């Protein structure tokens, strides 16, 4: 296998995806349920279709490309499509593009995998707009209620519920999308620290990871969120 054409494709796609931002010239700002998120989703969808995946948007607003295996149980590969304000061009989205490239290699190598494979670009992982985040993960695990998503609001007072509706999703079915078929989740993610560079390593494998929980609390009479 020659690595360079694969690396070139990944670089080219990340270069194009960085244009889907609300702050051109000032990093990537791609908040959930926005025109930028829609444009990046359409781009990802086209790349997934190109390699022969069956593509859909689930009710969290994530983009999913599926390769049918010998059994319906599924291995997911991917990362997040949204960004923080003025974020990096590789944060999250690199894991999506690498996932597509990995499955392209698998398809070109021939043979049907044992497990079905889905490449996923998850939505509202960062929580930058609604101060909530981990949205697709919570939807896949049916952790959210209609009350929750009516309560989470952005700084203009738009709730997740209303944003979902405007995006063409079905917020009333928020608790009806639990997935029980996911056997494993693989994520490639840019390192957000200096260690690999300092140690002159190309890649690291995570064996311990921080767990994030966010709780709804009331601070000075208004609803707010804290990370714990
Ligand atoms: Zn990230």
PDB file of C-alpha atoms and ligand atoms in Angstrom:
ATOM      1  CA  UNK A   1       0.000   0.000   0.000  1.00  0.00           C
ATOM      2  CA  UNK A   2       1.338   3.412  -0.916  1.00  0.00           C
ATOM      3  CA  UNK A   3       0.655   5.914   1.827  1.00  0.00           C
ATOM      4  CA  UNK A   4       1.252   9.156  -0.082  1.00  0.00           C
ATOM      5  CA  UNK A   5      -1.928   9.168  -2.252  1.00  0.00           C
ATOM      6  CA  UNK A   6      -3.981   8.418   0.876  1.00  0.00           C
ATOM      7  CA  UNK A   7      -2.309  11.233   2.814  1.00  0.00           C
ATOM      8  CA  UNK A   8      -2.832  13.565  -0.142  1.00  0.00           C
ATOM      9  CA  UNK A   9      -6.549  12.798  -0.254  1.00  0.00           C
ATOM     10  CA  UNK A  10      -6.897  13.363   3.491  1.00  0.00           C
ATOM     11  CA  UNK A  11      -5.016  16.670   3.263  1.00  0.00           C
ATOM     12  CA  UNK A  12      -7.078  17.819   0.265  1.00  0.00           C
ATOM     13  CA  UNK A  13     -10.392  17.027   1.932  1.00  0.00           C
ATOM     14  CA  UNK A  14      -9.420  18.718   5.190  1.00  0.00           C
ATOM     15  CA  UNK A  15      -8.352  21.740   3.127  1.00  0.00           C
ATOM     16  CA  UNK A  16     -11.774  21.925   1.495  1.00  0.00           C
ATOM     17  CA  UNK A  17     -13.679  21.321   4.724  1.00  0.00           C
ATOM     18  CA  UNK A  18     -12.012  24.217   6.524  1.00  0.00           C
ATOM     19  CA  UNK A  19     -13.961  26.548   4.198  1.00  0.00           C
ATOM     20  CA  UNK A  20     -17.229  25.558   5.912  1.00  0.00           C
ATOM     21  CA  UNK A  21     -16.945  28.099   8.701  1.00  0.00           C
ATOM     22  CA  UNK A  22     -18.876  31.102   9.989  1.00  0.00           C
ATOM     23  CA  UNK A  23     -15.592  32.977  10.593  1.00  0.00           C
ATOM     24  CA  UNK A  24     -13.573  32.878   7.353  1.00  0.00           C
ATOM     25  CA  UNK A  25      -9.931  33.773   7.929  1.00  0.00           C
ATOM     26  CA  UNK A  26     -10.320  33.245  11.640  1.00  0.00           C
ATOM     27  CA  UNK A  27     -10.280  29.514  12.261  1.00  0.00           C
ATOM     28  CA  UNK A  28     -13.178  27.114  11.920  1.00  0.00           C
ATOM     29  CA  UNK A  29     -16.462  28.035  13.581  1.00  0.00           C
ATOM     30  CA  UNK A  30     -18.962  25.349  12.707  1.00  0.00           C
ATOM     31  CA  UNK A  31     -21.783  25.248  15.194  1.00  0.00           C
ATOM     32  CA  UNK A  32     -24.541  22.627  15.049  1.00  0.00           C
ATOM     33  CA  UNK A  33     -27.663  23.111  12.912  1.00  0.00           C
ATOM     34  CA  UNK A  34     -26.154  26.017  10.927  1.00  0.00           C
ATOM     35  CA  UNK A  35     -25.633  26.534   7.182  1.00  0.00           C
ATOM     36  CA  UNK A  36     -21.912  25.728   7.712  1.00  0.00           C
ATOM     37  CA  UNK A  37     -22.805  22.425   9.374  1.00  0.00           C
ATOM     38  CA  UNK A  38     -25.192  21.643   6.529  1.00  0.00           C
ATOM     39  CA  UNK A  39     -22.555  22.426   3.886  1.00  0.00           C
ATOM     40  CA  UNK A  40     -19.902  20.302   5.614  1.00  0.00           C
ATOM     41  CA  UNK A  41     -22.470  17.490   5.987  1.00  0.00           C
ATOM     42  CA  UNK A  42     -23.248  17.592   2.271  1.00  0.00           C
ATOM     43  CA  UNK A  43     -19.525  17.478   1.483  1.00  0.00           C
ATOM     44  CA  UNK A  44     -18.978  14.471   3.779  1.00  0.00           C
ATOM     45  CA  UNK A  45     -22.062  12.764   2.375  1.00  0.00           C
ATOM     46  CA  UNK A  46     -20.702  13.106  -1.169  1.00  0.00           C
ATOM     47  CA  UNK A  47     -17.309  11.650  -0.145  1.00  0.00           C
ATOM     48  CA  UNK A  48     -19.045   8.691   1.529  1.00  0.00           C
ATOM     49  CA  UNK A  49     -21.246   8.056  -1.512  1.00  0.00           C
ATOM     50  CA  UNK A  50     -18.179   8.188  -3.773  1.00  0.00           C
ATOM     51  CA  UNK A  51     -16.682   5.143  -2.065  1.00  0.00           C
ATOM     52  CA  UNK A  52     -19.981   3.242  -2.182  1.00  0.00           C
ATOM     53  CA  UNK A  53     -21.412   3.702   1.302  1.00  0.00           C
ATOM     54  CA  UNK A  54     -25.161   3.922   1.938  1.00  0.00           C
ATOM     55  CA  UNK A  55     -25.494   7.393   3.470  1.00  0.00           C
ATOM     56  CA  UNK A  56     -28.136   8.830   5.748  1.00  0.00           C
ATOM     57  CA  UNK A  57     -28.550  11.577   8.346  1.00  0.00           C
ATOM     58  CA  UNK A  58     -29.774  10.250  11.678  1.00  0.00           C
ATOM     59  CA  UNK A  59     -32.083  12.121  14.046  1.00  0.00           C
ATOM     60  CA  UNK A  60     -29.146  13.734  15.854  1.00  0.00           C
ATOM     61  CA  UNK A  61     -28.031  15.439  12.636  1.00  0.00           C
ATOM     62  CA  UNK A  62     -24.989  13.206  12.259  1.00  0.00           C
ATOM     63  CA  UNK A  63     -23.984  11.900   8.834  1.00  0.00           C
ATOM     64  CA  UNK A  64     -23.571   8.122   8.646  1.00  0.00           C
ATOM     65  CA  UNK A  65     -22.168   6.047   5.772  1.00  0.00           C
ATOM     66  CA  UNK A  66     -22.756   2.303   6.099  1.00  0.00           C
ATOM     67  CA  UNK A  67     -20.954  -0.673   4.608  1.00  0.00           C
ATOM     68  CA  UNK A  68     -22.958  -3.841   5.127  1.00  0.00           C
ATOM     69  CA  UNK A  69     -21.009  -6.685   6.700  1.00  0.00           C
ATOM     70  CA  UNK A  70     -21.812 -10.352   7.151  1.00  0.00           C
ATOM     71  CA  UNK A  71     -23.710  -9.523  10.357  1.00  0.00           C
ATOM     72  CA  UNK A  72     -25.752  -6.400  11.157  1.00  0.00           C
ATOM     73  CA  UNK A  73     -23.750  -5.644  14.333  1.00  0.00           C
ATOM     74  CA  UNK A  74     -21.784  -2.513  13.679  1.00  0.00           C
ATOM     75  CA  UNK A  75     -18.342  -1.059  14.243  1.00  0.00           C
ATOM     76  CA  UNK A  76     -18.430   2.745  14.109  1.00  0.00           C
ATOM     77  CA  UNK A  77     -15.514   4.889  13.005  1.00  0.00           C
ATOM     78  CA  UNK A  78     -15.588   8.657  13.156  1.00  0.00           C
ATOM     79  CA  UNK A  79     -15.515  11.861  15.118  1.00  0.00           C
ATOM     80  CA  UNK A  80     -17.293  15.197  15.317  1.00  0.00           C
ATOM     81  CA  UNK A  81     -18.372  17.501  12.526  1.00  0.00           C
ATOM     82  CA  UNK A  82     -18.975  20.613  14.662  1.00  0.00           C
ATOM     83  CA  UNK A  83     -16.284  22.838  16.118  1.00  0.00           C
ATOM     84  CA  UNK A  84     -15.633  25.308  18.898  1.00  0.00           C
ATOM     85  CA  UNK A  85     -15.527  29.036  18.022  1.00  0.00           C
ATOM     86  CA  UNK A  86     -12.335  29.826  16.058  1.00  0.00           C
ATOM     87  CA  UNK A  87     -11.350  26.154  16.216  1.00  0.00           C
ATOM     88  CA  UNK A  88      -8.681  24.159  14.414  1.00  0.00           C
ATOM     89  CA  UNK A  89      -9.194  22.743  10.928  1.00  0.00           C
ATOM     90  CA  UNK A  90      -8.390  19.156  12.052  1.00  0.00           C
ATOM     91  CA  UNK A  91     -10.280  18.957  15.334  1.00  0.00           C
ATOM     92  CA  UNK A  92     -12.909  16.250  14.966  1.00  0.00           C
ATOM     93  CA  UNK A  93     -13.259  16.376  11.232  1.00  0.00           C
ATOM     94  CA  UNK A  94      -9.870  14.640  10.718  1.00  0.00           C
ATOM     95  CA  UNK A  95     -11.355  11.574  12.396  1.00  0.00           C
ATOM     96  CA  UNK A  96     -14.241  11.595   9.914  1.00  0.00           C
ATOM     97  CA  UNK A  97     -12.034  11.969   6.840  1.00  0.00           C
ATOM     98  CA  UNK A  98      -9.593   9.302   8.109  1.00  0.00           C
ATOM     99  CA  UNK A  99     -12.542   6.973   8.721  1.00  0.00           C
ATOM    100  CA  UNK A 100     -13.756   7.408   5.149  1.00  0.00           C
ATOM    101  CA  UNK A 101     -10.241   6.747   3.841  1.00  0.00           C
ATOM    102  CA  UNK A 102      -9.851   3.634   6.010  1.00  0.00           C
ATOM    103  CA  UNK A 103     -13.098   2.196   4.669  1.00  0.00           C
ATOM    104  CA  UNK A 104     -12.099   3.137   1.116  1.00  0.00           C
ATOM    105  CA  UNK A 105      -8.976   0.995   1.574  1.00  0.00           C
ATOM    106  CA  UNK A 106     -11.100  -1.837   2.936  1.00  0.00           C
ATOM    107  CA  UNK A 107     -13.502  -1.695  -0.020  1.00  0.00           C
ATOM    108  CA  UNK A 108     -10.700  -1.469  -2.579  1.00  0.00           C
ATOM    109  CA  UNK A 109      -8.989  -4.438  -0.884  1.00  0.00           C
ATOM    110  CA  UNK A 110     -12.130  -6.467  -1.577  1.00  0.00           C
ATOM    111  CA  UNK A 111     -14.087  -8.808   0.635  1.00  0.00           C
ATOM    112  CA  UNK A 112     -17.038  -8.159   2.864  1.00  0.00           C
ATOM    113  CA  UNK A 113     -16.122  -7.405   6.481  1.00  0.00           C
ATOM    114  CA  UNK A 114     -17.602  -9.572   9.229  1.00  0.00           C
ATOM    115  CA  UNK A 115     -19.097  -6.649  11.146  1.00  0.00           C
ATOM    116  CA  UNK A 116     -20.968  -3.920   9.350  1.00  0.00           C
ATOM    117  CA  UNK A 117     -19.067  -0.651   9.399  1.00  0.00           C
ATOM    118  CA  UNK A 118     -20.436   2.852   9.763  1.00  0.00           C
ATOM    119  CA  UNK A 119     -18.378   5.981   9.332  1.00  0.00           C
ATOM    120  CA  UNK A 120     -20.023   8.718  11.376  1.00  0.00           C
ATOM    121  CA  UNK A 121     -19.647  12.499  11.534  1.00  0.00           C
ATOM    122  CA  UNK A 122     -21.271  13.287  14.876  1.00  0.00           C
ATOM    123  CA  UNK A 123     -23.166  16.480  15.616  1.00  0.00           C
ATOM    124  CA  UNK A 124     -22.816  18.958  18.497  1.00  0.00           C
ATOM    125  CA  UNK A 125     -20.092  17.136  20.345  1.00  0.00           C
ATOM    126  CA  UNK A 126     -18.400  20.341  21.502  1.00  0.00           C
ATOM    127  CA  UNK A 127     -21.428  22.006  23.077  1.00  0.00           C
ATOM    128  CA  UNK A 128     -20.272  25.440  21.920  1.00  0.00           C
ATOM    129  CA  UNK A 129     -23.696  26.645  20.855  1.00  0.00           C
ATOM    130  CA  UNK A 130     -26.043  25.225  23.484  1.00  0.00           C
ATOM    131  CA  UNK A 131     -23.578  24.616  26.343  1.00  0.00           C
ATOM    132  CA  UNK A 132     -24.592  20.979  26.300  1.00  0.00           C
ATOM    133  CA  UNK A 133     -22.633  18.871  23.808  1.00  0.00           C
ATOM    134  CA  UNK A 134     -21.988  15.141  23.324  1.00  0.00           C
ATOM    135  CA  UNK A 135     -25.294  15.338  21.480  1.00  0.00           C
ATOM    136  CA  UNK A 136     -25.063  12.470  18.989  1.00  0.00           C
ATOM    137  CA  UNK A 137     -23.677  10.137  21.666  1.00  0.00           C
ATOM    138  CA  UNK A 138     -26.559  10.985  23.980  1.00  0.00           C
ATOM    139  CA  UNK A 139     -29.113  10.481  21.209  1.00  0.00           C
ATOM    140  CA  UNK A 140     -27.608   7.102  20.232  1.00  0.00           C
ATOM    141  CA  UNK A 141     -27.906   6.087  23.876  1.00  0.00           C
ATOM    142  CA  UNK A 142     -31.400   7.618  24.296  1.00  0.00           C
ATOM    143  CA  UNK A 143     -30.260   9.773  27.204  1.00  0.00           C
ATOM    144  CA  UNK A 144     -32.179  12.909  26.220  1.00  0.00           C
ATOM    145  CA  UNK A 145     -35.843  13.758  26.700  1.00  0.00           C
ATOM    146  CA  UNK A 146     -37.966  16.308  24.859  1.00  0.00           C
ATOM    147  CA  UNK A 147     -37.859  18.416  28.055  1.00  0.00           C
ATOM    148  CA  UNK A 148     -34.039  18.404  27.978  1.00  0.00           C
ATOM    149  CA  UNK A 149     -33.796  19.648  24.428  1.00  0.00           C
ATOM    150  CA  UNK A 150     -36.398  22.347  25.007  1.00  0.00           C
ATOM    151  CA  UNK A 151     -34.300  23.577  27.947  1.00  0.00           C
ATOM    152  CA  UNK A 152     -30.921  23.770  26.173  1.00  0.00           C
ATOM    153  CA  UNK A 153     -30.820  27.156  24.405  1.00  0.00           C
ATOM    154  CA  UNK A 154     -28.208  29.130  22.499  1.00  0.00           C
ATOM    155  CA  UNK A 155     -27.393  32.771  23.249  1.00  0.00           C
ATOM    156  CA  UNK A 156     -30.222  33.916  20.961  1.00  0.00           C
ATOM    157  CA  UNK A 157     -32.729  31.842  22.901  1.00  0.00           C
ATOM    158  CA  UNK A 158     -33.113  29.166  20.195  1.00  0.00           C
ATOM    159  CA  UNK A 159     -33.587  25.756  21.815  1.00  0.00           C
ATOM    160  CA  UNK A 160     -32.090  22.489  20.583  1.00  0.00           C
ATOM    161  CA  UNK A 161     -35.700  21.444  19.978  1.00  0.00           C
ATOM    162  CA  UNK A 162     -36.359  24.368  17.621  1.00  0.00           C
ATOM    163  CA  UNK A 163     -32.946  24.089  15.948  1.00  0.00           C
ATOM    164  CA  UNK A 164     -33.561  20.391  15.243  1.00  0.00           C
ATOM    165  CA  UNK A 165     -36.949  21.159  13.741  1.00  0.00           C
ATOM    166  CA  UNK A 166     -35.560  23.911  11.512  1.00  0.00           C
ATOM    167  CA  UNK A 167     -32.832  21.480  10.388  1.00  0.00           C
ATOM    168  CA  UNK A 168     -35.456  18.943   9.275  1.00  0.00           C
ATOM    169  CA  UNK A 169     -35.090  16.537  12.206  1.00  0.00           C
ATOM    170  CA  UNK A 170     -37.775  15.173  14.532  1.00  0.00           C
ATOM    171  CA  UNK A 171     -37.176  16.467  18.068  1.00  0.00           C
ATOM    172  CA  UNK A 172     -40.272  14.718  19.437  1.00  0.00           C
ATOM    173  CA  UNK A 173     -38.593  11.384  18.596  1.00  0.00           C
ATOM    174  CA  UNK A 174     -35.390  12.315  20.467  1.00  0.00           C
ATOM    175  CA  UNK A 175     -35.663   9.329  22.818  1.00  0.00           C
ATOM    176  CA  UNK A 176     -36.569   6.840  20.077  1.00  0.00           C
ATOM    177  CA  UNK A 177     -33.193   6.454  18.391  1.00  0.00           C
ATOM    178  CA  UNK A 178     -31.296   4.170  20.736  1.00  0.00           C
ATOM    179  CA  UNK A 179     -28.737   1.975  18.987  1.00  0.00           C
ATOM    180  CA  UNK A 180     -28.091  -1.462  20.456  1.00  0.00           C
ATOM    181  CA  UNK A 181     -26.020  -2.784  17.561  1.00  0.00           C
ATOM    182  CA  UNK A 182     -22.775  -0.848  18.075  1.00  0.00           C
ATOM    183  CA  UNK A 183     -19.964  -3.220  19.085  1.00  0.00           C
ATOM    184  CA  UNK A 184     -17.083  -0.734  19.081  1.00  0.00           C
ATOM    185  CA  UNK A 185     -16.260   2.885  18.263  1.00  0.00           C
ATOM    186  CA  UNK A 186     -12.915   3.895  16.768  1.00  0.00           C
ATOM    187  CA  UNK A 187     -11.870   7.547  16.718  1.00  0.00           C
ATOM    188  CA  UNK A 188      -8.803   9.157  15.211  1.00  0.00           C
ATOM    189  CA  UNK A 189      -8.335  12.589  16.798  1.00  0.00           C
ATOM    190  CA  UNK A 190      -5.750  15.314  16.524  1.00  0.00           C
ATOM    191  CA  UNK A 191      -3.671  15.596  19.671  1.00  0.00           C
ATOM    192  CA  UNK A 192      -4.562  18.775  21.538  1.00  0.00           C
ATOM    193  CA  UNK A 193      -1.294  19.014  23.430  1.00  0.00           C
ATOM    194  CA  UNK A 194       2.463  19.128  22.788  1.00  0.00           C
ATOM    195  CA  UNK A 195       3.584  15.622  23.782  1.00  0.00           C
ATOM    196  CA  UNK A 196       3.770  13.858  20.408  1.00  0.00           C
ATOM    197  CA  UNK A 197       5.671  16.755  18.875  1.00  0.00           C
ATOM    198  CA  UNK A 198       8.034  17.014  21.839  1.00  0.00           C
ATOM    199  CA  UNK A 199       8.752  13.294  21.681  1.00  0.00           C
ATOM    200  CA  UNK A 200       8.892  13.319  17.868  1.00  0.00           C
ATOM    201  CA  UNK A 201       6.228  10.650  17.566  1.00  0.00           C
ATOM    202  CA  UNK A 202       3.843  10.417  14.593  1.00  0.00           C
ATOM    203  CA  UNK A 203       0.934   8.863  16.433  1.00  0.00           C
ATOM    204  CA  UNK A 204      -0.208   7.904  19.915  1.00  0.00           C
ATOM    205  CA  UNK A 205      -2.738   5.344  21.074  1.00  0.00           C
ATOM    206  CA  UNK A 206      -4.947   6.364  23.954  1.00  0.00           C
ATOM    207  CA  UNK A 207      -5.184   3.880  26.801  1.00  0.00           C
ATOM    208  CA  UNK A 208      -6.672   6.178  29.432  1.00  0.00           C
ATOM    209  CA  UNK A 209      -9.156   8.925  28.671  1.00  0.00           C
ATOM    210  CA  UNK A 210     -10.998  11.549  30.670  1.00  0.00           C
ATOM    211  CA  UNK A 211     -14.719  10.964  31.138  1.00  0.00           C
ATOM    212  CA  UNK A 212     -16.909  14.035  30.691  1.00  0.00           C
ATOM    213  CA  UNK A 213     -20.251  14.509  32.379  1.00  0.00           C
ATOM    214  CA  UNK A 214     -22.220  17.698  32.180  1.00  0.00           C
ATOM    215  CA  UNK A 215     -24.862  18.477  34.754  1.00  0.00           C
ATOM    216  CA  UNK A 216     -27.646  21.044  34.591  1.00  0.00           C
ATOM    217  CA  UNK A 217     -27.405  23.338  37.613  1.00  0.00           C
ATOM    218  CA  UNK A 218     -28.934  26.657  38.574  1.00  0.00           C
ATOM    219  CA  UNK A 219     -26.476  29.524  39.019  1.00  0.00           C
ATOM    220  CA  UNK A 220     -27.795  32.866  40.276  1.00  0.00           C
ATOM    221  CA  UNK A 221     -31.313  32.040  39.240  1.00  0.00           C
ATOM    222  CA  UNK A 222     -30.573  30.970  35.675  1.00  0.00           C
ATOM    223  CA  UNK A 223     -30.033  27.578  34.133  1.00  0.00           C
ATOM    224  CA  UNK A 224     -26.431  26.918  33.247  1.00  0.00           C
ATOM    225  CA  UNK A 225     -24.125  23.989  32.673  1.00  0.00           C
ATOM    226  CA  UNK A 226     -20.899  22.921  34.192  1.00  0.00           C
ATOM    227  CA  UNK A 227     -18.449  20.327  33.032  1.00  0.00           C
ATOM    228  CA  UNK A 228     -17.430  17.865  35.713  1.00  0.00           C
TER     229      UNK A 228
HETATM  230 ZN1  LIG B   1     -12.437  17.208  19.028  1.00  0.00          ZN
END
